[in-house]
XYZ file of C-alpha atoms in Angstrom:
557
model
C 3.006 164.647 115.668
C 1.077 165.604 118.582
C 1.077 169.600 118.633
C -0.109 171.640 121.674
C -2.122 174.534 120.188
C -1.852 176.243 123.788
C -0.457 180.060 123.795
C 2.747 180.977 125.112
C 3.755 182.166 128.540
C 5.604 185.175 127.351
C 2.181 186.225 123.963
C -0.992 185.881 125.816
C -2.653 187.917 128.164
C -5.851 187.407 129.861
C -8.842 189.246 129.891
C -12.040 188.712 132.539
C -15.349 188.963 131.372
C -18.335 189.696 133.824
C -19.088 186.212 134.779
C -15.344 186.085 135.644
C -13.896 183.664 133.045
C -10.530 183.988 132.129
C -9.879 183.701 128.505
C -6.611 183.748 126.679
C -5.959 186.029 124.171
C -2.445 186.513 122.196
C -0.499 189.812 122.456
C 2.636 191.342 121.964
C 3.515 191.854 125.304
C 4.743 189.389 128.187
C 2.722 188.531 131.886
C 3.760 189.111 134.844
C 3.160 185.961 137.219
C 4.536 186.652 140.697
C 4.865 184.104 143.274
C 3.669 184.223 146.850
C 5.537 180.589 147.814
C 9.102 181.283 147.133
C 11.096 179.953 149.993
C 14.587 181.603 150.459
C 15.833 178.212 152.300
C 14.528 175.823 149.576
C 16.837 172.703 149.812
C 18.328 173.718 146.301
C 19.175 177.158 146.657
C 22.546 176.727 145.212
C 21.413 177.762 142.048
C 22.869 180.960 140.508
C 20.368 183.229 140.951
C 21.526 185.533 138.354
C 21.132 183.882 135.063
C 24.642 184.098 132.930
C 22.280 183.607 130.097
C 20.196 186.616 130.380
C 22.697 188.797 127.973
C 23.957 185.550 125.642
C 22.963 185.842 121.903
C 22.658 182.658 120.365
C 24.692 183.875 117.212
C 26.807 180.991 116.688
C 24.431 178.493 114.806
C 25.554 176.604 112.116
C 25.093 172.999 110.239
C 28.464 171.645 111.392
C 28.481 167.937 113.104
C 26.774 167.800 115.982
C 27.810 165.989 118.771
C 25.566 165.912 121.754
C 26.789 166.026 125.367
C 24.663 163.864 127.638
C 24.928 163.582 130.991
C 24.877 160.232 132.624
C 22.116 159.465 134.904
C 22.241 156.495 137.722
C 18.888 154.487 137.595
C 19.928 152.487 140.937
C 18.105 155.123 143.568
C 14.654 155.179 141.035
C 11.396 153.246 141.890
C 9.439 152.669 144.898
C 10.446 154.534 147.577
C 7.374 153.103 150.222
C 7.301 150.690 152.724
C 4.964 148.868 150.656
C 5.781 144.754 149.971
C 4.535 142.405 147.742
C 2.359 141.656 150.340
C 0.410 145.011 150.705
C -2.924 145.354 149.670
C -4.348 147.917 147.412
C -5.675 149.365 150.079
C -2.300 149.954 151.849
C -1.081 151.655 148.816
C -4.095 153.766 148.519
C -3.459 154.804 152.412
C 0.057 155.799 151.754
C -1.504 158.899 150.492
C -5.278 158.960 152.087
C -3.548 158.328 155.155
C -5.426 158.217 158.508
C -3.704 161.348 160.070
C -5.021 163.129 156.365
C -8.546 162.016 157.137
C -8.491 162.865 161.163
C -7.415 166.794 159.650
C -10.503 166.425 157.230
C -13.051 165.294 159.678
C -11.706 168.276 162.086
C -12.412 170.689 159.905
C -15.470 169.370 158.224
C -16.732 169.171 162.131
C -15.590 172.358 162.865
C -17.340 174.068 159.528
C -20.553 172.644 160.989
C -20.176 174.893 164.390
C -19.057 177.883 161.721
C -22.073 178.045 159.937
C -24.089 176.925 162.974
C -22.791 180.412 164.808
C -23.017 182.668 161.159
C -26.080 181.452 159.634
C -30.019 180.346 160.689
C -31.198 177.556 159.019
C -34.341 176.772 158.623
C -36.587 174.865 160.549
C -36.878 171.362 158.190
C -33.150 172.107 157.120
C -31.069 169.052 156.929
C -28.480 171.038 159.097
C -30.503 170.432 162.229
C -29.788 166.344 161.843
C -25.567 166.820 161.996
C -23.796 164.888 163.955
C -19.874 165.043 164.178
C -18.712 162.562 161.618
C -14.933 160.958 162.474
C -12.434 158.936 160.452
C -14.124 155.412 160.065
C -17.581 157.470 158.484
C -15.091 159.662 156.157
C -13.518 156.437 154.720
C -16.849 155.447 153.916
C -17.731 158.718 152.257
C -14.724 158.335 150.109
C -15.711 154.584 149.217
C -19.006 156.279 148.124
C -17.569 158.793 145.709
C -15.117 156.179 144.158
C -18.176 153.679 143.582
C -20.564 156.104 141.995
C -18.193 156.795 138.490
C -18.910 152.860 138.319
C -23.082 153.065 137.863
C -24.026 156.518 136.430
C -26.911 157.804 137.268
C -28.469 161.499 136.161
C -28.377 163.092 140.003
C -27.209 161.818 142.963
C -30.587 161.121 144.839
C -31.175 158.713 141.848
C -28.346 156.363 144.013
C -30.564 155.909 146.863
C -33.556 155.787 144.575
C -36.217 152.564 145.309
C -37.381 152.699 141.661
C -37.307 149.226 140.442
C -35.509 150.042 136.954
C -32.449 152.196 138.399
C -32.185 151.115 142.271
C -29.020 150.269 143.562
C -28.821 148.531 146.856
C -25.098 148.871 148.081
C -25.855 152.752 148.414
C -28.458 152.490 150.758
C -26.454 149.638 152.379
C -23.345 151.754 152.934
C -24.921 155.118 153.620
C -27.785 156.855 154.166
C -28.754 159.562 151.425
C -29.334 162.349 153.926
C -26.128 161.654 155.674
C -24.005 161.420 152.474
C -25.976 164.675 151.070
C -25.101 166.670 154.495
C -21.290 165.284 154.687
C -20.960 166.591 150.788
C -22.073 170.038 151.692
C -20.305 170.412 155.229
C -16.933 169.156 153.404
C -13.838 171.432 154.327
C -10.253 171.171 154.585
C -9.767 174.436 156.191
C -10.247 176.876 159.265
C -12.933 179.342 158.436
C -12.426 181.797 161.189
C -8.704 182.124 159.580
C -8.195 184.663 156.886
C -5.755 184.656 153.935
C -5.423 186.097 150.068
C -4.226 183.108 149.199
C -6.147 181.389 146.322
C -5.553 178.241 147.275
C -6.062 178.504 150.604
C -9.304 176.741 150.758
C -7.787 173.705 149.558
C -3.472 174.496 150.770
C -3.286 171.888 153.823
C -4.578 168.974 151.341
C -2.218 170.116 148.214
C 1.123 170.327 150.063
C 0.175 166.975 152.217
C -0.258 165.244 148.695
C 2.899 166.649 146.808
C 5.022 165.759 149.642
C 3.664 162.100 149.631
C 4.323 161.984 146.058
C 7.348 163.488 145.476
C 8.371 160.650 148.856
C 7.091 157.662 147.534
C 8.716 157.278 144.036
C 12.240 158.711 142.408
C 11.440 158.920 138.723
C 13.657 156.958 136.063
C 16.093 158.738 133.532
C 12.849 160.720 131.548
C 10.137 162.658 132.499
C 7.964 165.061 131.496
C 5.732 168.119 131.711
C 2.368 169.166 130.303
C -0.829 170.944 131.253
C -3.727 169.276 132.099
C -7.172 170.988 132.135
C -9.939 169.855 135.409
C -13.122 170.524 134.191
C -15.248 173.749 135.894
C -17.479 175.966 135.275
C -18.554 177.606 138.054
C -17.251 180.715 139.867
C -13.340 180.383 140.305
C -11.338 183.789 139.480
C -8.699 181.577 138.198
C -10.526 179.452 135.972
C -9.487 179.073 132.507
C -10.618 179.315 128.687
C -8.966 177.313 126.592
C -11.019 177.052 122.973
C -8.414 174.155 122.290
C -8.678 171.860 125.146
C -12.117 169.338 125.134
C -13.017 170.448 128.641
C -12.588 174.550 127.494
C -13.770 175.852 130.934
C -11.599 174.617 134.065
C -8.757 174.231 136.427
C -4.933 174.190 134.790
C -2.474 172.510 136.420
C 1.075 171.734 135.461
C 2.043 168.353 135.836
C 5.140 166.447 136.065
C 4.810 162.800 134.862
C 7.576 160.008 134.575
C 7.800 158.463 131.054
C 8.242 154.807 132.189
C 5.727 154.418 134.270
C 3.363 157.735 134.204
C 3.338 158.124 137.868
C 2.701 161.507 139.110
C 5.429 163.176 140.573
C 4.142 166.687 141.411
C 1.806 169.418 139.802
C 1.221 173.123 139.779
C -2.008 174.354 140.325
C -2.086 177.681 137.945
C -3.751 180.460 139.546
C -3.316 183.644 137.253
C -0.526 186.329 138.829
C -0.284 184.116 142.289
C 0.914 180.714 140.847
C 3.057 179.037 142.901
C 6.269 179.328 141.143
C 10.003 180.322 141.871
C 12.003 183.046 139.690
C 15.015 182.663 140.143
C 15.575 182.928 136.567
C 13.982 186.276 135.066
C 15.103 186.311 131.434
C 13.839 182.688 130.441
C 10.239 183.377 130.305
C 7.460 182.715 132.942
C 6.764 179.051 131.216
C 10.451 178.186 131.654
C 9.733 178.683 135.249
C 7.197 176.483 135.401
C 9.543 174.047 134.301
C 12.433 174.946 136.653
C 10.173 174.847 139.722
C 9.073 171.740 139.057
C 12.463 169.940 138.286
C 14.349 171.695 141.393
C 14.514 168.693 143.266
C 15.810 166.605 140.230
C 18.261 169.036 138.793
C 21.973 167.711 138.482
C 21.220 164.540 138.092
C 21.374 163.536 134.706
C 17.503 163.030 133.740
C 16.149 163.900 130.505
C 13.390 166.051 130.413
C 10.863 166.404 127.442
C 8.898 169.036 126.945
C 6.298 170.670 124.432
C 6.472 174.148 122.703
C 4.584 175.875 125.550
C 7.538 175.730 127.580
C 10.633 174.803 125.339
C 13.082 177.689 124.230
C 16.763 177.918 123.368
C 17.466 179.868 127.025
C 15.580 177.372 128.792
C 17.275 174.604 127.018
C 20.924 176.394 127.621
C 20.076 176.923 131.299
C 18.980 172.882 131.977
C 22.403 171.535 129.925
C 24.346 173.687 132.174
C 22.358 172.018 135.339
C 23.143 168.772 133.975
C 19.652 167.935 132.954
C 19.509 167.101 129.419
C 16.461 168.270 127.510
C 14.272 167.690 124.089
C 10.763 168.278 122.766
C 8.732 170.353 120.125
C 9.540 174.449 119.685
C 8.037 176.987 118.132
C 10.074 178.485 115.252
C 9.423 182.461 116.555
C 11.003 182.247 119.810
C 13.811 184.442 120.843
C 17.220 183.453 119.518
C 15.894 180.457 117.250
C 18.213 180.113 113.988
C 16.653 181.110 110.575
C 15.848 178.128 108.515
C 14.753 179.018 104.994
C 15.170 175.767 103.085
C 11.999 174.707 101.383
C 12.007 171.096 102.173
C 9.616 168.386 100.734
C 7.995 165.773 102.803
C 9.928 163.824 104.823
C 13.587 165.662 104.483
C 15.467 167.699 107.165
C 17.303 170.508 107.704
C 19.194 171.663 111.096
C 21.200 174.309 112.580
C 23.841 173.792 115.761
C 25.702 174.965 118.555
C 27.887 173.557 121.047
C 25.590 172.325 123.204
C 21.976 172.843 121.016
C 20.564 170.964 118.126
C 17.077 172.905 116.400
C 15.879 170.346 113.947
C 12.749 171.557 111.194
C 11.777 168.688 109.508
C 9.144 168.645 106.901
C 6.009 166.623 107.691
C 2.170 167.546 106.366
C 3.446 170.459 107.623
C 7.376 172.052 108.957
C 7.854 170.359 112.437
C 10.225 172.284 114.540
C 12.428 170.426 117.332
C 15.054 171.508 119.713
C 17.229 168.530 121.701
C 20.627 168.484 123.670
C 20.940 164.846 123.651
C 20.045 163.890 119.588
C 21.947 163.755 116.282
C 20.926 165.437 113.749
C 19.644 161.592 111.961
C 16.978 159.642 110.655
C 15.651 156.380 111.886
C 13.143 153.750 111.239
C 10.017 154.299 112.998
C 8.817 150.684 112.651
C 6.348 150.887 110.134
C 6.557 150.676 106.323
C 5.079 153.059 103.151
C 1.652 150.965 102.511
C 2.936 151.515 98.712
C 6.438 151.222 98.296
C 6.801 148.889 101.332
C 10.034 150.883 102.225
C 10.455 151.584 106.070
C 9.026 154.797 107.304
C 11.980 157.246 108.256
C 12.006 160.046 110.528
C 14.174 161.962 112.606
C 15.485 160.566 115.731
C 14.276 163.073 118.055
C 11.181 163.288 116.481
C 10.535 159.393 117.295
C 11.277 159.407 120.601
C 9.406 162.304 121.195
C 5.914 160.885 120.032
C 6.904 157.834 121.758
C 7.980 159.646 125.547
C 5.580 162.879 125.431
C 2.425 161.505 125.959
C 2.731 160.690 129.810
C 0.312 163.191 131.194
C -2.364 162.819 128.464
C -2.314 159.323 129.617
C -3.050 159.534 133.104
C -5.617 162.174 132.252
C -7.088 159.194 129.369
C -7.419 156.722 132.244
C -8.588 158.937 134.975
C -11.894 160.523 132.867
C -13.003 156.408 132.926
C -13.605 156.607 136.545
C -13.666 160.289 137.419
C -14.411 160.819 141.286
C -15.429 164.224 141.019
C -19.679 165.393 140.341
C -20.660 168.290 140.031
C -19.718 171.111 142.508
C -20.494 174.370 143.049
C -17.372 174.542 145.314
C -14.155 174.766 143.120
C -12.042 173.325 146.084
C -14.516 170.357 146.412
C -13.994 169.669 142.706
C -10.265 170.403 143.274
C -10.662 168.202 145.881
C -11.993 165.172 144.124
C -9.764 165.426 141.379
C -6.641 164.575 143.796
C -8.480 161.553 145.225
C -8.435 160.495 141.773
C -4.513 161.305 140.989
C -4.151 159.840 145.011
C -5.215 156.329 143.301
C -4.120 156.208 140.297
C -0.616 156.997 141.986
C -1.434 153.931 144.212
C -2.446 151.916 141.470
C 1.190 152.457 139.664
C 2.809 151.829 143.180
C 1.029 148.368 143.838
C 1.927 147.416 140.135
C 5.713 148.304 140.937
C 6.096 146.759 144.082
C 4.215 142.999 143.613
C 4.529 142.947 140.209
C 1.130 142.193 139.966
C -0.806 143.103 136.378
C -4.151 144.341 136.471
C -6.254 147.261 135.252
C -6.709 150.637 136.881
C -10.740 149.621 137.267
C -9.917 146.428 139.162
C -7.766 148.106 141.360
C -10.475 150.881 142.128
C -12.608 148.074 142.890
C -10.599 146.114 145.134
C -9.715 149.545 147.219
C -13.189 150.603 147.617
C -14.180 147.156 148.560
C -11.034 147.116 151.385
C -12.167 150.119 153.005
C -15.958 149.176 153.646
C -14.168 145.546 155.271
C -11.911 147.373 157.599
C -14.079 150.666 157.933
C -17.626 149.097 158.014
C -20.409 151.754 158.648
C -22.919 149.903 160.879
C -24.926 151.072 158.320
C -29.057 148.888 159.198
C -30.604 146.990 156.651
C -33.245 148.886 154.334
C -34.917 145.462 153.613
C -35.640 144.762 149.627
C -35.806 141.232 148.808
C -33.207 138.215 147.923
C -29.828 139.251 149.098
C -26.293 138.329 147.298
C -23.080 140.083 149.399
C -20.224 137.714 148.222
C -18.682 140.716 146.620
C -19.358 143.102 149.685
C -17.741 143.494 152.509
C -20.460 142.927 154.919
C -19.565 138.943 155.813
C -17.045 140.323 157.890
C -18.627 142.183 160.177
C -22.489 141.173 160.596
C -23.484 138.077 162.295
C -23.722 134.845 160.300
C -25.228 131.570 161.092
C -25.522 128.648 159.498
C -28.651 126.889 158.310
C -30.141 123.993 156.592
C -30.713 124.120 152.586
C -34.348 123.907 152.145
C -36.345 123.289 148.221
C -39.868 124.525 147.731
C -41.213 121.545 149.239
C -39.276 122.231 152.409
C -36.605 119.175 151.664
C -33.259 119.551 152.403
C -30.690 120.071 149.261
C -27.693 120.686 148.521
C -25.378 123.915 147.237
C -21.719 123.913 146.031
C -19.543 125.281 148.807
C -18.023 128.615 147.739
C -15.195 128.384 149.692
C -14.133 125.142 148.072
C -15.079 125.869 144.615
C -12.386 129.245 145.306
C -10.265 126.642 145.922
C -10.943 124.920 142.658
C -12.383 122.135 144.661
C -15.892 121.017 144.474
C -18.275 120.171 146.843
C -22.094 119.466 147.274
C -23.011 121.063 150.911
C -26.523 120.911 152.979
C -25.852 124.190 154.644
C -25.525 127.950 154.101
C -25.459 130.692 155.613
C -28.815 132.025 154.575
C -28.223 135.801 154.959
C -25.116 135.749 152.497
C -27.113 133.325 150.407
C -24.009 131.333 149.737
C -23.776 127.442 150.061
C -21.003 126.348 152.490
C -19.195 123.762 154.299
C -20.806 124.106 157.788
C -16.990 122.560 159.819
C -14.152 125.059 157.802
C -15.712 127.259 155.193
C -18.328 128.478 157.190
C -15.302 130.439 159.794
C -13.234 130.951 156.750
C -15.378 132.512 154.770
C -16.860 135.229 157.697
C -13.135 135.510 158.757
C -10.764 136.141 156.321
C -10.714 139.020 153.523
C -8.576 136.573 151.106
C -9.835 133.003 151.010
């Protein structure tokens, strides 16, 4: 059963050391989170802002049959909600969120950073500074294309990507961008007005976060289930919100809150947590600051029959209550100490069940290597085969029904975070909102990725679709980058036969003879044929009357 070890909202407090780390530490006493976002005219401010639960006692448990109440939930408005077809590329998809009009904001305020620290600062005579020119839209896309590639070939520092060593040179850097230029872009990055001033702790990175959300939360109405989980960026420089968590692999970092849909793990939205400032709505004051997590991220989904699974971070008996009465049922993991949980003292031995009821709540503690505690509105109170058998008695393995579908639904986020640390964007920063940054460029694809999948039905793997993105944006954003010389040239997986000049040439042996090459083009086409021309800069072999247009013309051939 996958446990999360995290503390609770409502027995931890934090404490700040001197370098400014914020480490979690259990108490007796409940934080105060207070949010600086709540929006009186939020689209579903119907809800009853005075929570009928706030003075219930949950003192009418008992083991009586259960008989769930679940709320029916129309799949026919879920999916794609894009103008994407099944004949976009991935780079369409990928633009959906990277979007021109985002860029053209980026390359603004990256140009107008430049003129900021221009005016505030004196840089040195040799500084790299002196060199800036504005950058604009078609150089940004390039940047971008840069950042994705370099997760691909890893490499100790960054200058080692422009290095000329023979043993770790890579030519496609140096042919997209030069090293000083991508060095100066990466430290003039900005996403925000500098001469503006704000408490705000996100308001470095604000403009890019709510641009992002929106497109998410646009392009894609979840299925029946989703659910919620933290997710820890690694970060360990200076951020006053940054988090310890001894639990987590990464430890030091950036938590967000993230809101995942079980069928197909696409991202629906996220809350960055920043400490006493997060971004969330209380409308609800007696359920516990990690209920409200949940509440503001399922506000636009409430009432609508989905079914939302949760871990014992957030889950409670109130919070559970509170979501049936929304018509949103509910299930996941719960810790046997929170307020108004039933008292079950059976001793149980491995593999049995015991359970306690009300109308509209099931609390289920089932004995594993160790007493497993679950809370559902939707579940009977049953066991079911979990598809495997007893390696000794070759009996099927039984356990409880909520149980199953739990480890079978829960691990949405964990997911997206498994495939994204394959082909991480993000190097190291000093900057927190550069990291920050980086991170959504990742969650920005891999939400493409799950889009293109959807909508032409196409199977591949997240790495080929990286590929095929970064590769799109360098053929319709090319970077007039010059040729750094260095030897025999191969570009039939670049993008550069689209945009240089190509002309075609005799095939010549060592002893100046003409020969012959197989046509690329035709061989593409599962065809194959001997040619006596190329196109000697590609270093391809080609069909001087067709293939030679075709293949300097068109991106698919």
């Amino acid at each position: 059963m996958p446990q999360d070890n995290l503390p609770s909202s409502d027995t931890e407090d934090m404490d700040y050391n001197n370098n400014g780390v914020v480490t979690c530490r259990r108490k007796n006493k409940r934080r105060r989170i207070s949010s600086t976002s709540a929006d009186e005219g939020d689209q579903n401010s119907n809800l009853n802002l005075e929570n009928s639960d706030s003075n219930e006692v949950f003192s009418s448990w008992s083991k009586t049959n259960f008989n769930p109440v679940k709320h029916a939930f129309d799949d026919r408005n879920s999916g794609v909600k894009s103008n994407l077809t099944q004949e976009s590329t991935p780079l369409d998809a990928f633009q959906h969120f990277f979007s021109e009009q985002l860029l053209s904001d980026i390359t603004k305020q990256t140009n107008n950073y430049f003129t900021f620290v221009k005016e505030n600062t004196l840089p040195k005579t040799h500084s790299r500074i002196n060199s800036w020119k504005p950058t604009s839209i078609c150089e940004m896309y390039g940047f971008l294309a840069i950042m994705m590639l370099m997760p691909r070939t890893k490499k100790l520092t960054l200058n080692e990507y422009w290095s000329t060593d023979e043993l770790i040179k890579t030519y496609s850097f140096r042919k997209i961008m030069a090293r000083d230029r991508f060095m100066l872009l990466l430290q003039m990055l900005h996403f925000n007005d500098n001469n503006v001033r704000s408490d705000e702790p996100l308001f470095k990175i604000r403009h890019i976060l709510d641009a992002l959300k929106n497109s998410f939360a646009q392009s894609f109405y979840p299925y029946q289930e989703v659910c919620i989980d933290e997710s820890l960026m690694l970060f360990k420089g200076r951020c006053h919100f940054r988090q310890f968590i001894p639990s987590k692999r990464s430890r030091f970092g950036i938590k967000t809150f993230v809101l995942c849909d079980c069928k197909t793990n696409y991202v629906l939205d996220f809350i960055v947590y920043t400490g006493r400032h997060t971004d969330i709505v209380h409308d609800f004051t007696t359920i516990g600051q990690a209920a409200n997590v949940v509440m503001t991220l399922l506000r636009p989904y409430l009432g609508k029959g989905h079914t939302v699974i949760t871990d014992n971070w957030y889950t409670s008996p109130h919070l559970y209550n509170l979501l049936h009465k929304e018509k949103t049922n509910a299930y996941g993991t719960v810790r046997k100490n929170r307020k108004d949980m039933p008292e079950i003292n059976t001793s149980l031995r491995k593999g049995k069940f015991d359970y306690r009821c009300t109308d509209n709540l099931l609390v289920l503690k089932w004995r594993d290597k160790k007493d497993v505690w679950m809370l559902s509105t939707i579940h009977e109170p049953k066991m079911v085969e979990t598809g495997r058998r007893n390696h000794i008695t070759g009996l099927p393995k039984l356990k409880p029904e909520c149980v199953v579908n739990y480890n079978i639904k829960m691990g949405s986020v964990d997911h997206v975070d498994m495939v994204l640390s394959t082909l991480h964007s993000h190097r190291k920063c000093l900057k927190w909102y550069k990291k920050l940054f980086f991170h959504l460029l990742d969650l920005s694809l891999y939400n493409s990725y799950i889009l293109h999948q959807s909508v032409t039905g196409k199977k591949q793997k997240y790495n080929e679709f990286q590929l095929k993105v970064i590769k799109q944006i360098l053929q319709k954003y090319p970077q007039n980058r010059k040729s750094t010389g260095g030897g025999r040239r191969n570009i039939e997986n670049l993008p550069y036969r689209l945009t240089e000049r190509h002309f075609p040439s005799k095939t010549l042996n060592a002893e100046g003879n003409v020969s012959r090459r197989k046509c690329v083009v035709c061989k593409k086409q599962n065809q194959r044929k001997d040619t006596p021309y190329q196109c000697k800069k590609c270093n391809v072999g080609l069909c001087v009357d067709n293939c030679f247009e075709i293949y300097h013309t068109q991106l698919q051939y």
